[in-house]
Amino acid sequence: MKLLEILQEIHPQFDYKTSKDFFADGLIDSFDLTRLIAALEEEFDISIDGAELNAENFKNLDALQGLLLRHGVK
């Protein structure tokens, strides 16, 4: 899963699969979010707009997969 690889590049020591909330669990902070958005846009050739920049879209793997699906990434 490419999404998990991207997250592991940010912090390889964290287990993103089991976290229900990356922010609450301390796996991602605002600086990491900036890196994550840039990586997602580059890897999947998408553009994430300002309206999508909220914690709900980035809080766990399911939320991220939903965001990617809305951008046509399967």
PDB file of C-alpha atoms in Angstrom:
ATOM      1  CA  MET A   1       0.000   0.000   0.000  1.00  0.00           C
ATOM      2  CA  LYS A   2       1.658   3.199  -1.204  1.00  0.00           C
ATOM      3  CA  LEU A   3      -0.172   5.342   1.368  1.00  0.00           C
ATOM      4  CA  LEU A   4       1.378   3.412   4.237  1.00  0.00           C
ATOM      5  CA  GLU A   5       4.813   3.705   2.612  1.00  0.00           C
ATOM      6  CA  ILE A   6       4.419   7.480   2.463  1.00  0.00           C
ATOM      7  CA  LEU A   7       3.483   7.615   6.149  1.00  0.00           C
ATOM      8  CA  GLN A   8       6.401   5.357   7.058  1.00  0.00           C
ATOM      9  CA  GLU A   9       8.780   7.734   5.256  1.00  0.00           C
ATOM     10  CA  ILE A  10       7.665  10.474   7.636  1.00  0.00           C
ATOM     11  CA  HIS A  11       8.052   8.413  10.839  1.00  0.00           C
ATOM     12  CA  PRO A  12       9.129   4.793  10.254  1.00  0.00           C
ATOM     13  CA  GLN A  13       8.943   3.966  13.965  1.00  0.00           C
ATOM     14  CA  PHE A  14       5.172   4.497  14.218  1.00  0.00           C
ATOM     15  CA  ASP A  15       2.423   1.941  13.610  1.00  0.00           C
ATOM     16  CA  TYR A  16      -0.069   3.832  11.479  1.00  0.00           C
ATOM     17  CA  LYS A  17      -2.198   0.723  10.885  1.00  0.00           C
ATOM     18  CA  THR A  18      -3.539   0.564  14.429  1.00  0.00           C
ATOM     19  CA  SER A  19      -4.005   4.272  15.142  1.00  0.00           C
ATOM     20  CA  LYS A  20      -7.543   5.629  15.066  1.00  0.00           C
ATOM     21  CA  ASP A  21      -6.300   9.225  15.302  1.00  0.00           C
ATOM     22  CA  PHE A  22      -2.800  10.119  14.119  1.00  0.00           C
ATOM     23  CA  PHE A  23      -2.942  13.548  15.783  1.00  0.00           C
ATOM     24  CA  ALA A  24      -4.242  12.404  19.179  1.00  0.00           C
ATOM     25  CA  ASP A  25      -1.730   9.552  19.206  1.00  0.00           C
ATOM     26  CA  GLY A  26       1.142  11.932  18.420  1.00  0.00           C
ATOM     27  CA  LEU A  27       2.016  10.270  15.109  1.00  0.00           C
ATOM     28  CA  ILE A  28       1.566  13.419  13.015  1.00  0.00           C
ATOM     29  CA  ASP A  29       1.943  17.105  13.834  1.00  0.00           C
ATOM     30  CA  SER A  30       1.368  20.173  11.658  1.00  0.00           C
ATOM     31  CA  PHE A  31       4.853  20.000  10.116  1.00  0.00           C
ATOM     32  CA  ASP A  32       4.340  16.309   9.269  1.00  0.00           C
ATOM     33  CA  LEU A  33       0.951  17.142   7.759  1.00  0.00           C
ATOM     34  CA  THR A  34       2.599  19.573   5.360  1.00  0.00           C
ATOM     35  CA  ARG A  35       5.056  16.855   4.307  1.00  0.00           C
ATOM     36  CA  LEU A  36       2.234  14.322   3.966  1.00  0.00           C
ATOM     37  CA  ILE A  37       0.130  16.600   1.760  1.00  0.00           C
ATOM     38  CA  ALA A  38       3.092  17.336  -0.507  1.00  0.00           C
ATOM     39  CA  ALA A  39       3.897  13.621  -0.804  1.00  0.00           C
ATOM     40  CA  LEU A  40       0.285  12.681  -1.570  1.00  0.00           C
ATOM     41  CA  GLU A  41      -0.033  15.382  -4.211  1.00  0.00           C
ATOM     42  CA  GLU A  42       3.201  14.317  -5.868  1.00  0.00           C
ATOM     43  CA  GLU A  43       2.677  10.556  -5.669  1.00  0.00           C
ATOM     44  CA  PHE A  44      -0.945  10.514  -6.806  1.00  0.00           C
ATOM     45  CA  ASP A  45      -0.884  13.606  -9.050  1.00  0.00           C
ATOM     46  CA  ILE A  46      -3.699  15.281  -7.147  1.00  0.00           C
ATOM     47  CA  SER A  47      -4.279  18.741  -5.726  1.00  0.00           C
ATOM     48  CA  ILE A  48      -5.635  18.947  -2.193  1.00  0.00           C
ATOM     49  CA  ASP A  49      -7.421  22.262  -1.759  1.00  0.00           C
ATOM     50  CA  GLY A  50      -7.835  24.362   1.349  1.00  0.00           C
ATOM     51  CA  ALA A  51     -11.362  23.149   2.072  1.00  0.00           C
ATOM     52  CA  GLU A  52      -9.968  19.624   2.494  1.00  0.00           C
ATOM     53  CA  LEU A  53      -7.314  20.675   4.999  1.00  0.00           C
ATOM     54  CA  ASN A  54      -8.957  19.514   8.178  1.00  0.00           C
ATOM     55  CA  ALA A  55      -8.062  16.934  10.773  1.00  0.00           C
ATOM     56  CA  GLU A  56     -10.927  14.633   9.779  1.00  0.00           C
ATOM     57  CA  ASN A  57      -9.404  13.985   6.324  1.00  0.00           C
ATOM     58  CA  PHE A  58      -5.993  13.094   7.749  1.00  0.00           C
ATOM     59  CA  LYS A  59      -6.718  11.471  11.104  1.00  0.00           C
ATOM     60  CA  ASN A  60      -6.193   7.805  10.146  1.00  0.00           C
ATOM     61  CA  LEU A  61      -5.718   5.426   7.230  1.00  0.00           C
ATOM     62  CA  ASP A  62      -9.450   5.156   6.511  1.00  0.00           C
ATOM     63  CA  ALA A  63      -9.824   8.941   6.359  1.00  0.00           C
ATOM     64  CA  LEU A  64      -6.811   9.263   4.057  1.00  0.00           C
ATOM     65  CA  GLN A  65      -8.090   6.514   1.779  1.00  0.00           C
ATOM     66  CA  GLY A  66     -11.434   8.309   1.609  1.00  0.00           C
ATOM     67  CA  LEU A  67      -9.697  11.545   0.648  1.00  0.00           C
ATOM     68  CA  LEU A  68      -7.762   9.760  -2.093  1.00  0.00           C
ATOM     69  CA  LEU A  69     -10.930   8.060  -3.365  1.00  0.00           C
ATOM     70  CA  ARG A  70     -12.630  11.452  -3.675  1.00  0.00           C
ATOM     71  CA  HIS A  71      -9.710  12.425  -5.896  1.00  0.00           C
ATOM     72  CA  GLY A  72     -10.140   9.323  -8.053  1.00  0.00           C
ATOM     73  CA  VAL A  73      -7.239   7.372  -6.561  1.00  0.00           C
ATOM     74  CA  LYS A  74      -8.022   3.702  -5.939  1.00  0.00           C
TER      75      LYS A  74
END
